[in-house]
Amino acid sequence: MNPVPMFDYRTQLATMRGEIDAAIARVLDSGVLVLGEEGKRFEQAFAHWLGGGHAVGVNSGTDALAIAMTAMGVGPGDEVVTVPNTAVPTVSAIRMVGATPVFVDVDPATALMDLTKVRARLTSRTKLVVPVHLYGNVVDVPALQDLLRGSSVRVLEDCAQCQGARLRGRHAGTFGDAAAFSFYPTKNLGAYGDGGLCFTRDAELAEQMRRIRMYGFAGAYYAEREGVNSRLDEIQAAILSVKLQRLDGWVARRREIACRYEGGLPATAVRVQAGPGVSHGYHLLVVRVQDRDRVRTALAQHGVMTGIHYPTPIHLMRGYSFLGLGAGHAPAAEQLAREVMSLPMYPELSDADVDRVCAAVRESV
Ligand SMILES: *Cc1c(COP(=O)(O)O)cnc(C)c1O
């Protein structure tokens, strides 16, 4: 039997090949490859899909985080509170702007930021909190904002993994002062290359994001402020416009698959739970198992590929040893890192494949 992979964009591409080829051809024939009509059209469509606001296309999710932070005035000397069980780029972005990451532990049931532990990590230098909507699960951002009320600390949502997820009916990414999305190929809405987007409802903040992505330009060849080069190119924007029309359907299929997994997996594969009021986006389907290495090897023998998101909490990585944080700084995140395992999850996965994975897991854990 064919192996069940973790990710393969080609099956999905085959379902819309004509439209994708036409979109690429349209850009090539247009004579404009960067910052043209396709980018604008996609930004408008994406902001509309989120329920209104301003979208600024950039080169990656990492850049979207860094540009949003710069636009919000976060820089050297500032502290940014986030979680250690995230993708490294969350922290890369904090360092790109010269700020210092401060880690708060997570709730072991949801793998999300433990809001009861945030206050203890706030100092006079705290400028920003970056909740990460890990796996497509959604942090209760309004509850976070409640506990920040009265301070000037702002919230930037890391939405790289949560396209299509909602909290109490509202899209993740629309609660904070700003949000950063990634269109890395594996994400729920993935480009065929790199891409990212800053989102905010604040027109002035959006204007700053627009300037920063283009050398700080306000007019032609005039830097109103310092900036970088980080743009979503026209070909990726045209591709994303085609794919955005299908995103809700794909997320609905991810939920169906999650439901089928729920029915087929044994209790020994402990589910990472959605928070209350969350419509999960299921970027990843993550369970916790004992003796993970053995289980993964057994699954691979059944042709079932798995992943680990993520094997090492960031505060324990050599690249971040300069922060001086050791084991025990975030015990729940450290425990999750030993136990989490991601099962195949993408809209094109068939019911039969899900059943096969479940049977293999029942035999392996
Ligand atoms: C993928 C990801 C990013 C970074 O996105 P890129 O587009 O790869 O730069 C940031 N945060 C999280 C949580 C991610 O999963």
Tab-separated table of C-alpha atoms and ligand atoms in Angstrom:
chain	number	residue	atom	x	y	z
A	1	MET	CA	0.000	0.000	0.000
A	2	ASN	CA	1.137	3.557	-0.660
A	3	PRO	CA	2.546	5.378	2.350
A	4	VAL	CA	0.359	8.107	3.881
A	5	PRO	CA	2.592	11.205	3.729
A	6	MET	CA	2.476	14.230	6.070
A	7	PHE	CA	2.134	16.710	3.201
A	8	ASP	CA	1.900	16.615	-0.590
A	9	TYR	CA	0.590	19.657	-2.433
A	10	ARG	CA	0.389	17.902	-5.802
A	11	THR	CA	-2.922	16.090	-5.227
A	12	GLN	CA	-4.565	19.405	-4.363
A	13	LEU	CA	-2.915	21.210	-7.276
A	14	ALA	CA	-4.379	18.647	-9.688
A	15	THR	CA	-7.910	19.697	-8.612
A	16	MET	CA	-7.381	23.298	-9.821
A	17	ARG	CA	-4.457	23.067	-12.235
A	18	GLY	CA	-6.199	24.986	-15.034
A	19	GLU	CA	-7.028	27.959	-12.791
A	20	ILE	CA	-3.526	28.062	-11.296
A	21	ASP	CA	-1.841	27.931	-14.695
A	22	ALA	CA	-4.158	30.679	-15.958
A	23	ALA	CA	-3.403	32.859	-12.901
A	24	ILE	CA	0.357	32.523	-13.428
A	25	ALA	CA	0.004	33.246	-17.139
A	26	ARG	CA	-2.121	36.331	-16.394
A	27	VAL	CA	0.667	37.758	-14.223
A	28	LEU	CA	3.384	36.984	-16.763
A	29	ASP	CA	1.363	38.684	-19.489
A	30	SER	CA	0.513	41.712	-17.333
A	31	GLY	CA	3.991	43.225	-17.378
A	32	VAL	CA	3.941	43.776	-13.576
A	33	LEU	CA	5.617	41.269	-11.235
A	34	VAL	CA	5.793	43.102	-7.893
A	35	LEU	CA	3.273	45.377	-6.095
A	36	GLY	CA	0.649	45.411	-8.844
A	37	GLU	CA	-3.048	44.680	-9.128
A	38	GLU	CA	-2.871	40.977	-8.162
A	39	GLY	CA	-1.348	41.782	-4.784
A	40	LYS	CA	-3.972	44.453	-4.112
A	41	ARG	CA	-6.778	42.145	-5.182
A	42	PHE	CA	-5.554	39.384	-2.887
A	43	GLU	CA	-5.072	41.737	0.071
A	44	GLN	CA	-8.624	43.009	-0.347
A	45	ALA	CA	-10.052	39.517	-0.689
A	46	PHE	CA	-8.166	38.271	2.368
A	47	ALA	CA	-9.229	41.240	4.520
A	48	HIS	CA	-12.824	40.755	3.338
A	49	TRP	CA	-12.634	37.036	4.205
A	50	LEU	CA	-11.565	38.022	7.747
A	51	GLY	CA	-14.582	40.321	8.034
A	52	GLY	CA	-12.942	43.639	7.099
A	53	GLY	CA	-9.718	45.443	7.920
A	54	HIS	CA	-6.375	46.078	6.260
A	55	ALA	CA	-4.122	43.393	4.805
A	56	VAL	CA	-0.509	43.984	3.778
A	57	GLY	CA	1.156	41.195	1.793
A	58	VAL	CA	4.783	40.497	2.664
A	59	ASN	CA	7.455	37.923	1.902
A	60	SER	CA	6.876	35.432	4.743
A	61	GLY	CA	5.126	34.839	8.036
A	62	THR	CA	8.362	35.647	9.839
A	63	ASP	CA	8.553	39.014	8.079
A	64	ALA	CA	4.857	39.628	8.791
A	65	LEU	CA	5.579	39.238	12.521
A	66	ALA	CA	8.707	41.423	12.406
A	67	ILE	CA	7.087	44.130	10.263
A	68	ALA	CA	4.018	44.231	12.502
A	69	MET	CA	6.277	44.564	15.551
A	70	THR	CA	8.285	47.368	13.956
A	71	ALA	CA	5.082	49.167	12.940
A	72	MET	CA	3.876	48.861	16.544
A	73	GLY	CA	7.085	50.458	17.779
A	74	VAL	CA	8.632	47.339	19.305
A	75	GLY	CA	12.432	47.420	19.262
A	76	PRO	CA	15.670	47.093	21.217
A	77	GLY	CA	15.211	47.074	24.995
A	78	ASP	CA	11.608	45.894	24.760
A	79	GLU	CA	10.350	42.544	25.994
A	80	VAL	CA	7.905	40.452	23.998
A	81	VAL	CA	5.998	37.704	25.802
A	82	THR	CA	5.292	34.518	23.877
A	83	VAL	CA	5.405	30.718	24.290
A	84	PRO	CA	8.381	28.363	23.912
A	85	ASN	CA	6.490	25.548	22.103
A	86	THR	CA	6.104	27.508	18.872
A	87	ALA	CA	7.836	27.410	15.507
A	88	VAL	CA	11.237	29.104	15.845
A	89	PRO	CA	10.235	31.966	13.475
A	90	THR	CA	7.969	33.486	16.154
A	91	VAL	CA	11.130	34.127	18.142
A	92	SER	CA	13.307	34.905	15.090
A	93	ALA	CA	10.969	37.828	14.417
A	94	ILE	CA	11.258	39.122	17.981
A	95	ARG	CA	15.058	39.064	17.608
A	96	MET	CA	14.926	40.630	14.122
A	97	VAL	CA	13.497	43.789	15.690
A	98	GLY	CA	16.065	43.658	18.500
A	99	ALA	CA	13.611	42.844	21.284
A	100	THR	CA	13.959	40.133	23.939
A	101	PRO	CA	11.652	37.103	24.013
A	102	VAL	CA	10.095	36.221	27.366
A	103	PHE	CA	8.499	32.787	27.612
A	104	VAL	CA	5.299	31.938	29.408
A	105	ASP	CA	4.390	28.273	29.887
A	106	VAL	CA	1.435	26.623	28.184
A	107	ASP	CA	-1.702	24.809	29.287
A	108	PRO	CA	-0.845	21.113	28.796
A	109	ALA	CA	-4.437	20.300	27.729
A	110	THR	CA	-4.560	22.799	24.841
A	111	ALA	CA	-0.811	23.401	24.231
A	112	LEU	CA	-1.699	27.130	24.137
A	113	MET	CA	-0.381	30.025	26.231
A	114	ASP	CA	-1.472	29.581	29.865
A	115	LEU	CA	-3.197	32.904	30.494
A	116	THR	CA	-3.017	32.433	34.277
A	117	LYS	CA	0.785	32.646	34.007
A	118	VAL	CA	1.078	35.753	31.811
A	119	ARG	CA	0.898	38.385	34.530
A	120	ALA	CA	3.955	36.966	36.329
A	121	ARG	CA	6.006	37.504	33.141
A	122	LEU	CA	5.096	41.171	32.615
A	123	THR	CA	7.700	43.808	33.510
A	124	SER	CA	8.064	47.552	32.920
A	125	ARG	CA	9.791	46.625	29.628
A	126	THR	CA	6.972	44.459	28.263
A	127	LYS	CA	5.701	46.020	25.043
A	128	LEU	CA	3.844	43.192	23.368
A	129	VAL	CA	2.319	39.750	23.859
A	130	VAL	CA	2.368	37.323	20.916
A	131	PRO	CA	-0.176	34.532	21.468
A	132	VAL	CA	0.433	31.665	19.035
A	133	HIS	CA	-2.670	29.911	17.693
A	134	LEU	CA	-0.748	26.646	17.585
A	135	TYR	CA	-1.960	23.747	15.403
A	136	GLY	CA	-5.071	25.756	14.393
A	137	ASN	CA	-6.291	25.990	17.979
A	138	VAL	CA	-7.174	29.518	19.168
A	139	VAL	CA	-5.916	31.386	22.242
A	140	ASP	CA	-8.701	33.307	24.027
A	141	VAL	CA	-7.314	36.698	22.974
A	142	PRO	CA	-10.166	38.739	24.546
A	143	ALA	CA	-9.361	37.082	27.893
A	144	LEU	CA	-5.697	37.972	27.374
A	145	GLN	CA	-6.676	41.567	26.577
A	146	ASP	CA	-8.778	41.689	29.759
A	147	LEU	CA	-5.754	40.915	31.859
A	148	LEU	CA	-3.634	43.492	29.988
A	149	ARG	CA	-6.277	46.211	30.370
A	150	GLY	CA	-4.933	49.391	31.911
A	151	SER	CA	-1.415	48.750	30.584
A	152	SER	CA	0.009	49.851	27.227
A	153	VAL	CA	0.959	46.268	26.316
A	154	ARG	CA	-0.410	45.345	22.893
A	155	VAL	CA	-1.265	42.027	21.280
A	156	LEU	CA	0.031	40.592	17.984
A	157	GLU	CA	-1.573	37.264	17.038
A	158	ASP	CA	0.684	34.672	15.392
A	159	CYS	CA	-1.795	33.262	12.866
A	160	ALA	CA	0.636	31.196	10.801
A	161	GLN	CA	-1.190	27.998	11.739
A	162	CYS	CA	-4.787	29.138	12.170
A	163	GLN	CA	-6.254	30.217	8.818
A	164	GLY	CA	-9.951	29.381	9.065
A	165	ALA	CA	-10.024	28.893	12.849
A	166	ARG	CA	-12.557	30.854	14.872
A	167	LEU	CA	-13.245	31.782	18.463
A	168	ARG	CA	-16.910	32.299	19.415
A	169	GLY	CA	-17.724	32.671	15.718
A	170	ARG	CA	-15.055	35.263	14.923
A	171	HIS	CA	-11.914	34.614	12.860
A	172	ALA	CA	-8.648	34.193	14.744
A	173	GLY	CA	-6.485	37.164	13.831
A	174	THR	CA	-9.247	39.755	14.235
A	175	PHE	CA	-8.982	40.180	18.008
A	176	GLY	CA	-5.508	41.601	18.596
A	177	ASP	CA	-4.010	44.963	17.608
A	178	ALA	CA	-2.518	43.134	14.631
A	179	ALA	CA	-2.014	39.626	13.271
A	180	ALA	CA	0.629	37.900	11.167
A	181	PHE	CA	-0.234	35.167	8.662
A	182	SER	CA	2.105	32.809	6.808
A	183	PHE	CA	1.494	31.297	3.378
A	184	TYR	CA	4.365	28.832	3.635
A	185	PRO	CA	3.349	25.899	1.399
A	186	THR	CA	2.257	23.545	4.211
A	187	LYS	CA	-0.083	26.042	5.933
A	188	ASN	CA	-3.885	25.862	5.576
A	189	LEU	CA	-3.600	28.517	2.859
A	190	GLY	CA	-0.224	27.899	1.268
A	191	ALA	CA	1.510	29.620	-1.633
A	192	TYR	CA	3.774	27.818	-4.105
A	193	GLY	CA	6.760	29.457	-2.480
A	194	ASP	CA	7.085	31.883	0.424
A	195	GLY	CA	4.525	34.470	1.411
A	196	GLY	CA	3.013	36.189	4.419
A	197	LEU	CA	0.624	38.941	5.412
A	198	CYS	CA	0.145	41.548	8.143
A	199	PHE	CA	-3.441	42.226	9.181
A	200	THR	CA	-4.869	45.017	11.311
A	201	ARG	CA	-8.072	47.017	11.659
A	202	ASP	CA	-6.037	50.149	12.367
A	203	ALA	CA	-5.559	52.175	9.150
A	204	GLU	CA	-2.552	54.096	10.469
A	205	LEU	CA	-0.803	50.899	11.583
A	206	ALA	CA	-1.509	49.373	8.152
A	207	GLU	CA	0.047	52.421	6.477
A	208	GLN	CA	3.219	51.944	8.524
A	209	MET	CA	3.298	48.228	7.591
A	210	ARG	CA	2.986	49.186	3.901
A	211	ARG	CA	5.877	51.615	4.197
A	212	ILE	CA	8.114	49.211	6.090
A	213	ARG	CA	7.734	46.420	3.510
A	214	MET	CA	9.026	48.794	0.794
A	215	TYR	CA	12.190	50.438	2.212
A	216	GLY	CA	10.089	52.837	4.297
A	217	PHE	CA	8.891	54.621	1.167
A	218	ALA	CA	5.994	57.060	1.398
A	219	GLY	CA	6.371	58.396	-2.141
A	220	ALA	CA	8.710	57.423	-4.962
A	221	TYR	CA	12.302	56.936	-3.801
A	222	TYR	CA	11.640	58.739	-0.529
A	223	ALA	CA	12.019	56.922	2.791
A	224	GLU	CA	9.663	58.422	5.330
A	225	ARG	CA	11.067	55.971	7.865
A	226	GLU	CA	13.465	53.016	7.843
A	227	GLY	CA	12.170	49.903	6.149
A	228	VAL	CA	13.086	46.621	4.500
A	229	ASN	CA	12.273	44.797	1.283
A	230	SER	CA	9.522	42.277	1.968
A	231	ARG	CA	6.779	41.994	-0.608
A	232	LEU	CA	4.323	39.329	-1.653
A	233	ASP	CA	5.052	38.942	-5.360
A	234	GLU	CA	2.329	39.051	-8.003
A	235	ILE	CA	2.577	35.376	-8.987
A	236	GLN	CA	2.109	34.166	-5.403
A	237	ALA	CA	-0.732	36.664	-4.863
A	238	ALA	CA	-2.532	35.408	-7.999
A	239	ILE	CA	-2.098	31.798	-6.844
A	240	LEU	CA	-3.357	32.661	-3.363
A	241	SER	CA	-6.455	34.371	-4.816
A	242	VAL	CA	-7.382	31.115	-6.554
A	243	LYS	CA	-6.773	29.113	-3.385
A	244	LEU	CA	-8.551	31.533	-1.011
A	245	GLN	CA	-11.860	30.754	-2.737
A	246	ARG	CA	-11.457	27.141	-1.655
A	247	LEU	CA	-10.085	27.737	1.837
A	248	ASP	CA	-13.371	27.448	3.766
A	249	GLY	CA	-14.109	24.150	2.026
A	250	TRP	CA	-10.653	22.834	2.829
A	251	VAL	CA	-10.946	23.812	6.488
A	252	ALA	CA	-14.376	22.130	6.649
A	253	ARG	CA	-12.786	18.949	5.261
A	254	ARG	CA	-9.971	19.201	7.865
A	255	ARG	CA	-12.696	19.283	10.557
A	256	GLU	CA	-14.365	16.210	9.074
A	257	ILE	CA	-11.047	14.373	9.104
A	258	ALA	CA	-10.430	15.421	12.726
A	259	CYS	CA	-13.866	14.071	13.608
A	260	ARG	CA	-13.073	10.748	11.953
A	261	TYR	CA	-9.755	10.577	13.814
A	262	GLU	CA	-11.637	11.302	17.043
A	263	GLY	CA	-13.798	8.232	16.438
A	264	GLY	CA	-10.944	5.940	15.410
A	265	LEU	CA	-8.000	6.744	17.658
A	266	PRO	CA	-7.468	4.905	20.946
A	267	ALA	CA	-7.644	6.753	24.286
A	268	THR	CA	-3.914	6.132	24.720
A	269	ALA	CA	-3.310	8.684	21.954
A	270	VAL	CA	-4.238	11.674	24.123
A	271	ARG	CA	-5.865	14.463	22.111
A	272	VAL	CA	-4.633	18.032	22.373
A	273	GLN	CA	-7.924	19.775	23.132
A	274	ALA	CA	-9.536	22.821	21.545
A	275	GLY	CA	-10.262	25.612	24.012
A	276	PRO	CA	-13.903	26.488	24.830
A	277	GLY	CA	-15.675	28.294	21.985
A	278	VAL	CA	-12.990	27.347	19.457
A	279	SER	CA	-13.729	26.141	15.917
A	280	HIS	CA	-10.366	24.517	15.351
A	281	GLY	CA	-8.598	25.062	12.011
A	282	TYR	CA	-6.734	21.721	12.252
A	283	HIS	CA	-3.528	22.847	10.601
A	284	LEU	CA	-2.085	19.877	12.491
A	285	LEU	CA	-3.687	16.874	14.180
A	286	VAL	CA	-1.620	16.377	17.306
A	287	VAL	CA	-1.836	13.649	19.922
A	288	ARG	CA	0.337	12.882	22.925
A	289	VAL	CA	1.802	9.401	23.315
A	290	GLN	CA	4.147	7.682	25.706
A	291	ASP	CA	7.281	6.137	24.219
A	292	ARG	CA	6.971	8.301	21.126
A	293	ASP	CA	10.054	7.137	19.226
A	294	ARG	CA	8.941	3.524	19.326
A	295	VAL	CA	5.401	4.483	18.259
A	296	ARG	CA	6.676	6.544	15.321
A	297	THR	CA	8.904	3.721	14.130
A	298	ALA	CA	6.001	1.259	14.336
A	299	LEU	CA	3.750	3.663	12.401
A	300	ALA	CA	6.402	4.161	9.725
A	301	GLN	CA	6.464	0.372	9.291
A	302	HIS	CA	2.715	0.621	8.546
A	303	GLY	CA	3.502	3.326	5.951
A	304	VAL	CA	2.158	6.124	8.183
A	305	MET	CA	4.358	9.227	8.290
A	306	THR	CA	4.256	11.402	11.405
A	307	GLY	CA	5.842	14.650	12.560
A	308	ILE	CA	6.801	16.350	15.814
A	309	HIS	CA	5.704	19.941	16.348
A	310	TYR	CA	7.981	20.634	18.084
A	311	PRO	CA	10.721	18.414	19.486
A	312	THR	CA	12.569	21.109	21.494
A	313	PRO	CA	11.138	24.126	23.329
A	314	ILE	CA	12.914	27.226	22.087
A	315	HIS	CA	14.402	28.173	25.470
A	316	LEU	CA	16.317	24.862	25.441
A	317	MET	CA	17.850	25.346	21.958
A	318	ARG	CA	21.540	26.192	21.675
A	319	GLY	CA	20.739	29.174	19.461
A	320	TYR	CA	18.845	30.737	22.360
A	321	SER	CA	21.157	29.717	25.202
A	322	PHE	CA	22.159	33.387	25.514
A	323	LEU	CA	18.769	33.969	27.158
A	324	GLY	CA	20.083	31.978	30.107
A	325	LEU	CA	16.921	29.879	30.544
A	326	GLY	CA	17.258	26.218	31.417
A	327	ALA	CA	15.130	23.106	31.843
A	328	GLY	CA	12.231	23.695	34.229
A	329	HIS	CA	11.526	27.232	32.962
A	330	ALA	CA	8.349	26.011	31.202
A	331	PRO	CA	7.585	22.501	32.496
A	332	ALA	CA	4.348	21.944	30.562
A	333	ALA	CA	5.940	22.938	27.243
A	334	GLU	CA	8.912	20.688	28.030
A	335	GLN	CA	6.614	17.736	28.768
A	336	LEU	CA	4.631	18.322	25.546
A	337	ALA	CA	7.868	18.364	23.553
A	338	ARG	CA	8.545	14.817	24.744
A	339	GLU	CA	5.055	13.516	23.926
A	340	VAL	CA	3.506	15.293	20.933
A	341	MET	CA	3.133	13.556	17.598
A	342	SER	CA	1.406	14.920	14.481
A	343	LEU	CA	-0.627	12.573	12.300
A	344	PRO	CA	-1.290	13.125	8.576
A	345	MET	CA	-3.795	15.997	8.141
A	346	TYR	CA	-4.679	17.689	4.860
A	347	PRO	CA	-7.968	18.106	2.990
A	348	GLU	CA	-7.123	15.517	0.320
A	349	LEU	CA	-6.671	12.730	2.870
A	350	SER	CA	-9.324	10.086	2.137
A	351	ASP	CA	-11.575	8.521	4.774
A	352	ALA	CA	-9.908	5.191	3.987
A	353	ASP	CA	-6.468	6.685	4.701
A	354	VAL	CA	-7.694	8.124	8.016
A	355	ASP	CA	-9.056	4.697	8.961
A	356	ARG	CA	-5.733	3.129	8.010
A	357	VAL	CA	-3.828	5.609	10.176
A	358	CYS	CA	-6.199	4.992	13.109
A	359	ALA	CA	-5.799	1.216	12.810
A	360	ALA	CA	-2.015	1.590	12.709
A	361	VAL	CA	-2.093	3.832	15.798
A	362	ARG	CA	-4.322	1.318	17.663
A	363	GLU	CA	-1.733	-1.358	16.945
A	364	SER	CA	1.268	0.820	17.781
A	365	VAL	CA	0.586	2.710	21.009
B	1	LIG	C1	5.211	28.821	9.799
B	1	LIG	C2	5.200	29.616	11.033
B	1	LIG	C3	5.770	30.904	11.098
B	1	LIG	C4	6.635	31.481	10.016
B	1	LIG	O1	6.119	31.546	8.774
B	1	LIG	P1	7.095	31.587	7.503
B	1	LIG	O2	6.172	31.985	6.406
B	1	LIG	O3	7.663	30.213	7.329
B	1	LIG	O4	8.140	32.613	7.750
B	1	LIG	C5	5.613	31.646	12.263
B	1	LIG	N1	4.947	31.159	13.311
B	1	LIG	C6	4.402	29.918	13.308
B	1	LIG	C7	3.658	29.457	14.515
B	1	LIG	C8	4.521	29.104	12.180
B	1	LIG	O5	3.985	27.880	12.186
